[in-house]
Amino acid sequence: MADPILYRDANDTVVLIDIPTSIEYAQQNHLILASVPPPEVPYSSTEPRGNKRAVALARIPAQERTYHSSVQCLIQESLAKIKTSYIIQVIDGQSCSWHRPRRYLTGGDATTDSGFGAARALPDEFRSVTDGSLVHPILVPVILSSTELRNEFPSLRAVQDVIVRNPRPDSSLMCLQGAGGFWVPPHSTCIQSSLEEGWEAFVNGIPVLQTPKCRSFDLILMDPPWINRSARRSGHYETAETQMTNPFNTAVQIVKTHLVPDGIVAVWITNRAAIRTTVLDTFRALNLELHQEWIWIKITADGEPVTQLDGIWRRPYEVCLLFRKGQCSDNKPRRRVLVAVPDIHSRKPNLKCLLEQQLPPRYEALELFARCLTAGWWSWGNEVLKFQHESQWGLPDTTDCPRSLEGRT
């Protein structure tokens, strides 16, 4: 299994990570993930220029401008460090690259070919059942076979709003009639449901699947569907404004009741100052302090930011905030820059390989609003099977790949 980390500096504050490989690593099997070609050049700019830019900048509070300026300087330093310390090297006769070779779905669009693109394009059976049709939800967890690879179900509704666990040390295939198979990683647990609809199954399943001493989590990772103009326009996934209750508030309740005292909460946020403030204030009220700030800078295949680094309307980076109890050293959160070439829309780097270094040996982890599964973790979200479909995966040998896959470098 390839290492998703291509480079890290001596202080472990600058990390070059390959997104498809990070997801493959998190699956703990030998399948290869289908991807899209890496962007070769930055995206077309829509940023204001001249006087229009000056006016737009003047509307941004000084504190927010200072914050983003410091982030952008750190990104520039990190990219320069990778270029001078790693990219210039030649290993085994090959020049180092900003990403690993990728395997593409035919046509180069994994979400289109497999039917797992924008939420609005998904067939009804792949959406969270929130219409009240399941009057009596199944509260008993569904345990997949410990001996057989394939597990047959009549439809997605048979595993909707219910806990599903794979007890095997290998991946299982969950086969849904009319929809194909979904790979379930070893020792993983999932809930295909919104947080609200899956709550009852979750609280009833925890005592069944975890020991009395281990009914909480050492890590809770979340990527809430924040209100986002570009996401709303694209329709790739539901945002908070389209849902009955604020999903972030539900996630906070889960943190209150199911995080161990010295556990870590990791939250992906947008670049909106109001969202950052909301998250900081919310977790400080729970005596959880910001200990680390991870900045993911999206780059092209040649290591350039995918959009203007100091852009106003569209910034080429996202931030993940890590909280835990107690003040951090020097009362200053540690910053870490994650550099990665983007893949399919909404597919972030899987952080398992980085987060588990900060967790105890036999840790328990829960990912909320998940869009894929992770070996050994609990994953919960109404798109939790989004990238687990068998059409998204192929065997390492290109000659044995599904027809929808083709090997490229």
Short mmCIF file of C-alpha atoms in Angstrom, two decimals:
data_model
loop_
_atom_site.label_atom_id
_atom_site.label_comp_id
_atom_site.label_asym_id
_atom_site.label_seq_id
_atom_site.Cartn_x
_atom_site.Cartn_y
_atom_site.Cartn_z
CA MET A 1 0.00 0.00 0.00
CA ALA A 2 1.51 3.33 -1.09
CA ASP A 3 2.28 5.99 1.49
CA PRO A 4 -0.07 8.98 1.04
CA ILE A 5 2.58 11.32 2.47
CA LEU A 6 4.97 12.37 -0.29
CA TYR A 7 6.91 14.84 1.82
CA ARG A 8 6.97 16.29 5.32
CA ASP A 9 9.46 18.73 6.78
CA ALA A 10 11.53 18.13 9.89
CA ASN A 11 9.02 19.92 12.12
CA ASP A 12 6.05 18.11 10.56
CA THR A 13 4.40 21.44 9.86
CA VAL A 14 4.47 21.14 6.06
CA VAL A 15 2.99 17.99 4.51
CA LEU A 16 2.57 17.09 0.84
CA ILE A 17 -0.24 14.52 0.71
CA ASP A 18 -1.81 12.66 -2.21
CA ILE A 19 -5.60 12.70 -1.93
CA PRO A 20 -6.55 9.45 -3.75
CA THR A 21 -3.80 7.56 -1.93
CA SER A 22 -4.90 8.97 1.43
CA ILE A 23 -8.39 7.57 0.81
CA GLU A 24 -6.97 4.22 -0.33
CA TYR A 25 -4.83 4.07 2.81
CA ALA A 26 -7.90 4.73 4.95
CA GLN A 27 -9.73 1.81 3.31
CA GLN A 28 -6.97 -0.64 4.33
CA ASN A 29 -7.38 -2.82 1.26
CA HIS A 30 -5.59 -3.16 -2.07
CA LEU A 31 -8.15 -1.47 -4.30
CA ILE A 32 -7.30 1.58 -6.40
CA LEU A 33 -9.58 4.63 -6.29
CA ALA A 34 -10.87 6.17 -9.51
CA SER A 35 -9.94 9.84 -9.84
CA VAL A 36 -10.07 12.75 -12.26
CA PRO A 37 -7.03 14.28 -13.97
CA PRO A 38 -5.15 16.80 -11.82
CA PRO A 39 -5.56 20.42 -12.92
CA GLU A 40 -2.62 21.40 -15.09
CA VAL A 41 -3.10 25.16 -14.80
CA PRO A 42 -4.90 27.44 -12.34
CA TYR A 43 -8.63 27.94 -12.82
CA SER A 44 -9.86 31.00 -14.69
CA SER A 45 -9.89 34.04 -12.42
CA THR A 46 -13.05 35.96 -11.62
CA GLU A 47 -11.35 38.20 -9.07
CA PRO A 48 -11.98 41.96 -9.12
CA ARG A 49 -9.10 44.13 -10.28
CA GLY A 50 -7.96 47.72 -9.85
CA ASN A 51 -10.41 49.99 -8.06
CA LYS A 52 -12.99 47.21 -7.72
CA ARG A 53 -10.48 45.10 -5.78
CA ALA A 54 -9.58 48.05 -3.54
CA VAL A 55 -13.26 48.63 -2.76
CA ALA A 56 -13.82 44.91 -2.04
CA LEU A 57 -10.77 44.80 0.26
CA ALA A 58 -11.94 47.87 2.15
CA ARG A 59 -15.16 46.06 3.04
CA ILE A 60 -13.24 43.26 4.78
CA PRO A 61 -12.50 43.95 8.47
CA ALA A 62 -8.83 44.61 9.19
CA GLN A 63 -8.57 41.64 11.55
CA GLU A 64 -9.83 39.29 8.85
CA ARG A 65 -7.41 40.72 6.27
CA THR A 66 -4.53 40.24 8.70
CA TYR A 67 -5.54 36.64 9.35
CA HIS A 68 -5.69 35.70 5.67
CA SER A 69 -2.46 37.56 4.96
CA SER A 70 -0.68 35.45 7.59
CA VAL A 71 -2.16 32.25 6.12
CA GLN A 72 -1.09 33.22 2.62
CA CYS A 73 2.48 34.00 3.73
CA LEU A 74 2.67 30.63 5.46
CA ILE A 75 1.41 28.90 2.30
CA GLN A 76 4.02 30.64 0.14
CA GLU A 77 6.79 29.59 2.52
CA SER A 78 5.50 26.01 2.57
CA LEU A 79 5.32 25.69 -1.21
CA ALA A 80 8.82 27.13 -1.52
CA LYS A 81 10.11 24.63 1.04
CA ILE A 82 8.63 21.68 -0.87
CA LYS A 83 10.08 22.94 -4.16
CA THR A 84 13.59 23.33 -2.77
CA SER A 85 13.61 20.29 -0.48
CA TYR A 86 11.62 17.68 -2.43
CA ILE A 87 10.55 18.51 -5.98
CA ILE A 88 14.12 19.10 -7.18
CA GLN A 89 15.12 15.58 -6.10
CA VAL A 90 15.45 12.57 -8.38
CA ILE A 91 14.54 9.26 -6.72
CA ASP A 92 15.06 5.93 -8.50
CA GLY A 93 15.68 7.78 -11.73
CA GLN A 94 12.42 9.74 -11.60
CA SER A 95 11.79 13.37 -10.72
CA CYS A 96 9.61 13.90 -7.66
CA SER A 97 6.05 15.00 -8.35
CA TRP A 98 3.35 16.96 -6.53
CA HIS A 99 1.05 13.93 -6.75
CA ARG A 100 1.07 10.20 -7.37
CA PRO A 101 -0.06 8.69 -10.70
CA ARG A 102 -3.84 8.49 -10.93
CA ARG A 103 -6.33 6.04 -12.36
CA TYR A 104 -9.21 7.69 -14.19
CA LEU A 105 -12.71 6.64 -14.99
CA THR A 106 -13.26 6.57 -18.74
CA GLY A 107 -14.15 10.10 -19.76
CA GLY A 108 -12.24 11.50 -16.80
CA ASP A 109 -15.27 12.18 -14.61
CA ALA A 110 -15.75 9.64 -11.86
CA THR A 111 -18.92 11.18 -10.54
CA THR A 112 -20.65 11.22 -13.91
CA ASP A 113 -19.77 7.69 -14.99
CA SER A 114 -20.73 6.06 -11.73
CA GLY A 115 -23.86 8.06 -11.04
CA PHE A 116 -22.43 9.51 -7.82
CA GLY A 117 -22.13 13.14 -8.78
CA ALA A 118 -24.18 16.02 -7.53
CA ALA A 119 -26.77 15.15 -4.91
CA ARG A 120 -29.52 16.39 -7.20
CA ALA A 121 -28.44 13.82 -9.83
CA LEU A 122 -28.57 10.85 -7.49
CA PRO A 123 -31.48 8.45 -7.92
CA ASP A 124 -34.04 8.59 -5.12
CA GLU A 125 -32.85 5.37 -3.50
CA PHE A 126 -29.47 6.94 -2.78
CA ARG A 127 -30.83 9.87 -0.83
CA SER A 128 -31.43 9.99 2.87
CA VAL A 129 -34.95 8.80 3.66
CA THR A 130 -36.46 11.81 5.41
CA ASP A 131 -40.04 11.65 4.16
CA GLY A 132 -41.38 9.68 7.11
CA SER A 133 -41.85 6.52 5.05
CA LEU A 134 -39.88 4.49 7.60
CA VAL A 135 -42.44 4.66 10.38
CA HIS A 136 -40.65 2.04 12.47
CA PRO A 137 -36.89 2.53 11.98
CA ILE A 138 -34.64 -0.46 12.57
CA LEU A 139 -32.71 0.20 15.78
CA VAL A 140 -30.80 -3.10 15.92
CA PRO A 141 -27.42 -2.82 14.17
CA VAL A 142 -26.90 -4.77 10.95
CA ILE A 143 -23.78 -6.92 11.25
CA LEU A 144 -22.31 -8.04 7.95
CA SER A 145 -21.08 -11.60 7.52
CA SER A 146 -17.82 -12.40 9.26
CA THR A 147 -17.04 -15.17 6.75
CA GLU A 148 -18.58 -14.16 3.39
CA LEU A 149 -17.41 -11.35 1.13
CA ARG A 150 -20.83 -10.53 -0.33
CA ASN A 151 -23.84 -9.37 1.68
CA GLU A 152 -27.14 -9.14 -0.23
CA PHE A 153 -29.85 -6.55 0.53
CA PRO A 154 -33.09 -5.82 -1.36
CA SER A 155 -32.42 -2.06 -1.55
CA LEU A 156 -30.67 0.83 0.13
CA ARG A 157 -33.70 1.30 2.41
CA ALA A 158 -32.74 -1.96 4.13
CA VAL A 159 -29.60 -0.26 5.46
CA GLN A 160 -30.94 3.32 5.70
CA ASP A 161 -30.97 5.08 9.10
CA VAL A 162 -29.42 2.00 10.73
CA ILE A 163 -25.96 1.09 11.96
CA VAL A 164 -24.06 -1.26 9.63
CA ARG A 165 -20.84 -2.89 10.82
CA ASN A 166 -18.24 -4.99 9.04
CA PRO A 167 -16.63 -7.32 11.64
CA ARG A 168 -14.17 -8.80 9.15
CA PRO A 169 -10.43 -7.99 9.06
CA ASP A 170 -10.96 -7.53 5.31
CA SER A 171 -13.35 -5.42 3.25
CA SER A 172 -16.89 -6.64 2.64
CA LEU A 173 -19.13 -5.96 -0.33
CA MET A 174 -22.62 -4.73 0.50
CA CYS A 175 -24.75 -5.60 -2.54
CA LEU A 176 -27.99 -3.66 -2.98
CA GLN A 177 -30.46 -4.94 -5.54
CA GLY A 178 -30.58 -2.63 -8.53
CA ALA A 179 -27.71 -0.48 -7.28
CA GLY A 180 -24.64 -2.70 -7.31
CA GLY A 181 -22.09 -3.22 -4.58
CA PHE A 182 -20.52 -0.92 -1.99
CA TRP A 183 -17.15 -1.67 -0.41
CA VAL A 184 -17.20 -1.59 3.40
CA PRO A 185 -13.67 -1.39 4.90
CA PRO A 186 -12.49 -3.77 7.63
CA HIS A 187 -13.85 -3.20 11.15
CA SER A 188 -15.73 -0.11 9.98
CA THR A 189 -19.17 1.05 11.07
CA CYS A 190 -21.46 3.33 9.10
CA ILE A 191 -24.82 5.05 9.28
CA GLN A 192 -26.29 6.08 5.91
CA SER A 193 -28.46 8.87 7.27
CA SER A 194 -28.63 12.49 8.26
CA LEU A 195 -27.61 13.10 11.88
CA GLU A 196 -31.19 13.85 12.82
CA GLU A 197 -32.71 10.76 11.21
CA GLY A 198 -29.95 8.41 12.38
CA TRP A 199 -29.83 9.64 15.99
CA GLU A 200 -32.09 6.96 17.44
CA ALA A 201 -30.18 4.13 15.79
CA PHE A 202 -26.89 5.64 16.97
CA VAL A 203 -27.76 5.98 20.65
CA ASN A 204 -29.33 2.51 20.71
CA GLY A 205 -26.44 0.89 18.85
CA ILE A 206 -23.56 2.32 20.88
CA PRO A 207 -24.24 0.10 23.95
CA VAL A 208 -24.47 -2.96 21.68
CA LEU A 209 -21.29 -2.39 19.69
CA GLN A 210 -18.99 -0.76 22.22
CA THR A 211 -17.91 -1.98 25.64
CA PRO A 212 -19.11 -0.04 28.72
CA LYS A 213 -15.62 1.46 29.07
CA CYS A 214 -15.55 2.54 25.44
CA ARG A 215 -18.86 4.18 24.59
CA SER A 216 -17.25 7.41 23.53
CA PHE A 217 -14.77 8.54 20.91
CA ASP A 218 -11.17 9.72 21.09
CA LEU A 219 -11.70 11.63 17.85
CA ILE A 220 -14.74 13.26 16.29
CA LEU A 221 -14.06 14.64 12.82
CA MET A 222 -16.70 16.65 10.99
CA ASP A 223 -17.16 18.51 7.72
CA PRO A 224 -20.50 20.30 8.26
CA PRO A 225 -22.53 21.39 5.22
CA TRP A 226 -22.03 25.10 5.87
CA ILE A 227 -24.06 27.62 3.92
CA ASN A 228 -21.88 28.18 0.89
CA ARG A 229 -22.73 30.13 -2.25
CA SER A 230 -20.57 28.09 -4.62
CA ALA A 231 -21.86 24.79 -3.20
CA ARG A 232 -25.42 26.02 -3.45
CA ARG A 233 -24.91 27.00 -7.10
CA SER A 234 -23.20 23.74 -8.04
CA GLY A 235 -25.70 21.52 -6.21
CA HIS A 236 -22.97 18.98 -5.40
CA TYR A 237 -24.30 18.51 -1.87
CA GLU A 238 -26.93 19.79 0.54
CA THR A 239 -26.03 22.83 2.60
CA ALA A 240 -27.35 23.79 6.04
CA GLU A 241 -29.96 26.17 4.67
CA THR A 242 -31.78 23.31 2.88
CA GLN A 243 -32.26 21.25 6.06
CA MET A 244 -34.91 21.42 8.78
CA THR A 245 -32.45 21.79 11.66
CA ASN A 246 -28.92 23.16 11.71
CA PRO A 247 -26.77 20.00 11.33
CA PHE A 248 -23.81 21.64 13.09
CA ASN A 249 -25.90 22.03 16.24
CA THR A 250 -26.73 18.32 16.13
CA ALA A 251 -23.03 17.52 15.70
CA VAL A 252 -22.20 19.63 18.76
CA GLN A 253 -24.66 17.59 20.83
CA ILE A 254 -22.84 14.43 19.74
CA VAL A 255 -19.54 15.98 20.86
CA LYS A 256 -21.08 16.83 24.24
CA THR A 257 -22.24 13.28 24.89
CA HIS A 258 -19.71 11.08 23.08
CA LEU A 259 -16.24 12.67 23.21
CA VAL A 260 -13.82 11.28 25.79
CA PRO A 261 -12.48 13.89 28.27
CA ASP A 262 -9.12 14.22 26.51
CA GLY A 263 -10.48 13.65 23.00
CA ILE A 264 -9.91 15.66 19.82
CA VAL A 265 -12.58 17.44 17.77
CA ALA A 266 -11.55 18.31 14.20
CA VAL A 267 -13.82 20.62 12.19
CA TRP A 268 -13.52 21.67 8.56
CA ILE A 269 -14.69 25.26 8.11
CA THR A 270 -15.10 27.66 5.21
CA ASN A 271 -13.18 30.92 4.86
CA ARG A 272 -16.12 32.95 6.15
CA ALA A 273 -15.14 34.81 9.31
CA ALA A 274 -18.62 34.31 10.80
CA ILE A 275 -18.34 30.52 10.58
CA ARG A 276 -14.88 30.50 12.13
CA THR A 277 -16.15 32.65 15.00
CA THR A 278 -19.18 30.41 15.51
CA VAL A 279 -17.02 27.28 15.72
CA LEU A 280 -14.47 28.85 18.08
CA ASP A 281 -17.15 30.22 20.40
CA THR A 282 -19.15 26.99 20.38
CA PHE A 283 -16.29 24.77 21.45
CA ARG A 284 -14.84 27.23 23.92
CA ALA A 285 -18.21 27.06 25.66
CA LEU A 286 -17.52 23.31 26.02
CA ASN A 287 -14.03 24.02 27.47
CA LEU A 288 -12.43 22.84 24.23
CA GLU A 289 -9.58 25.08 23.09
CA LEU A 290 -8.11 25.48 19.61
CA HIS A 291 -4.83 23.55 19.62
CA GLN A 292 -4.04 23.21 15.93
CA GLU A 293 -5.01 24.79 12.63
CA TRP A 294 -4.47 22.72 9.49
CA ILE A 295 -4.54 24.63 6.20
CA TRP A 296 -5.14 22.67 3.01
CA ILE A 297 -3.79 24.53 -0.02
CA LYS A 298 -5.10 23.22 -3.34
CA ILE A 299 -2.47 23.18 -6.06
CA THR A 300 -2.09 22.31 -9.73
CA ALA A 301 0.01 19.41 -10.99
CA ASP A 302 2.93 21.88 -11.14
CA GLY A 303 2.55 23.10 -7.57
CA GLU A 304 0.78 26.40 -8.18
CA PRO A 305 -2.33 27.46 -6.20
CA VAL A 306 -5.44 26.58 -8.22
CA THR A 307 -6.74 30.14 -7.83
CA GLN A 308 -5.19 33.47 -6.92
CA LEU A 309 -3.65 33.00 -3.49
CA ASP A 310 -4.73 36.42 -2.23
CA GLY A 311 -8.12 36.18 -3.91
CA ILE A 312 -11.12 37.84 -2.30
CA TRP A 313 -14.04 35.94 -3.80
CA ARG A 314 -12.44 32.53 -4.05
CA ARG A 315 -9.55 31.35 -1.92
CA PRO A 316 -7.55 28.22 -2.86
CA TYR A 317 -7.38 26.88 0.68
CA GLU A 318 -9.60 25.38 3.36
CA VAL A 319 -9.02 25.12 7.09
CA CYS A 320 -9.51 22.32 9.61
CA LEU A 321 -9.53 23.35 13.28
CA LEU A 322 -8.47 20.87 15.99
CA PHE A 323 -9.81 21.29 19.51
CA ARG A 324 -9.17 19.57 22.82
CA LYS A 325 -9.34 20.46 26.50
CA GLY A 326 -6.63 22.58 28.09
CA GLN A 327 -4.61 25.49 26.79
CA CYS A 328 -2.14 24.81 24.00
CA SER A 329 1.53 25.59 24.53
CA ASP A 330 2.30 29.33 24.48
CA ASN A 331 -1.45 29.89 24.09
CA LYS A 332 -0.82 29.80 20.33
CA PRO A 333 -2.36 27.10 18.12
CA ARG A 334 0.12 25.12 16.04
CA ARG A 335 -0.28 25.65 12.32
CA ARG A 336 0.23 22.94 9.74
CA VAL A 337 0.05 23.30 5.97
CA LEU A 338 -1.33 20.36 3.97
CA VAL A 339 -0.45 20.62 0.30
CA ALA A 340 -2.50 18.50 -2.12
CA VAL A 341 -3.63 18.41 -5.74
CA PRO A 342 -7.46 18.36 -5.68
CA ASP A 343 -9.49 15.47 -7.00
CA ILE A 344 -13.25 15.06 -7.50
CA HIS A 345 -15.38 17.87 -6.09
CA SER A 346 -16.03 17.55 -2.32
CA ARG A 347 -13.28 14.92 -1.95
CA LYS A 348 -10.90 16.17 0.72
CA PRO A 349 -7.68 14.50 1.89
CA ASN A 350 -8.48 11.65 4.26
CA LEU A 351 -6.81 12.67 7.53
CA LYS A 352 -6.54 9.22 9.11
CA CYS A 353 -2.81 8.93 8.42
CA LEU A 354 -2.20 12.27 10.15
CA LEU A 355 -4.73 12.24 12.97
CA GLU A 356 -3.95 8.75 14.23
CA GLN A 357 -0.44 9.93 15.15
CA GLN A 358 -2.06 12.05 17.88
CA LEU A 359 -4.36 9.35 19.22
CA PRO A 360 -3.89 6.41 21.61
CA PRO A 361 -3.03 3.00 20.09
CA ARG A 362 -6.56 1.56 20.40
CA TYR A 363 -8.56 4.68 19.62
CA GLU A 364 -12.19 5.07 18.60
CA ALA A 365 -13.03 7.59 15.87
CA LEU A 366 -16.28 8.99 14.50
CA GLU A 367 -16.59 11.02 11.30
CA LEU A 368 -19.74 13.11 10.88
CA PHE A 369 -21.05 14.24 7.48
CA ALA A 370 -18.76 11.62 5.96
CA ARG A 371 -18.75 10.96 2.21
CA CYS A 372 -16.72 7.77 2.39
CA LEU A 373 -15.84 5.07 4.91
CA THR A 374 -12.63 4.59 6.88
CA ALA A 375 -11.29 1.30 8.23
CA GLY A 376 -11.84 0.95 11.97
CA TRP A 377 -13.87 4.18 12.19
CA TRP A 378 -17.53 5.05 12.57
CA SER A 379 -18.77 7.10 9.60
CA TRP A 380 -22.13 8.87 9.58
CA GLY A 381 -23.80 10.99 6.94
CA ASN A 382 -26.47 11.02 4.28
CA GLU A 383 -23.77 10.56 1.61
CA VAL A 384 -21.62 8.14 3.54
CA LEU A 385 -21.62 5.61 0.68
CA LYS A 386 -21.02 8.26 -1.99
CA PHE A 387 -17.55 7.07 -3.00
CA GLN A 388 -17.79 3.44 -1.82
CA HIS A 389 -19.59 2.14 -4.92
CA GLU A 390 -17.71 -0.66 -6.66
CA SER A 391 -17.56 1.40 -9.87
CA GLN A 392 -15.27 3.83 -8.05
CA TRP A 393 -12.63 1.17 -7.40
CA GLY A 394 -10.36 -1.11 -9.42
CA LEU A 395 -7.65 -3.69 -8.81
CA PRO A 396 -3.97 -2.66 -8.80
CA ASP A 397 -3.32 -4.52 -12.07
CA THR A 398 -4.87 -2.36 -14.82
CA THR A 399 -5.72 -5.44 -16.86
CA ASP A 400 -8.11 -6.56 -14.11
CA CYS A 401 -9.86 -3.22 -13.64
CA PRO A 402 -13.57 -2.77 -14.22
CA ARG A 403 -14.30 -1.54 -17.73
CA SER A 404 -15.07 1.91 -16.40
CA LEU A 405 -11.48 2.27 -15.24
CA GLU A 406 -8.39 2.88 -17.31
CA GLY A 407 -4.84 3.23 -16.04
CA ARG A 408 -2.98 6.44 -16.74
CA THR A 409 -0.04 8.22 -15.26
#
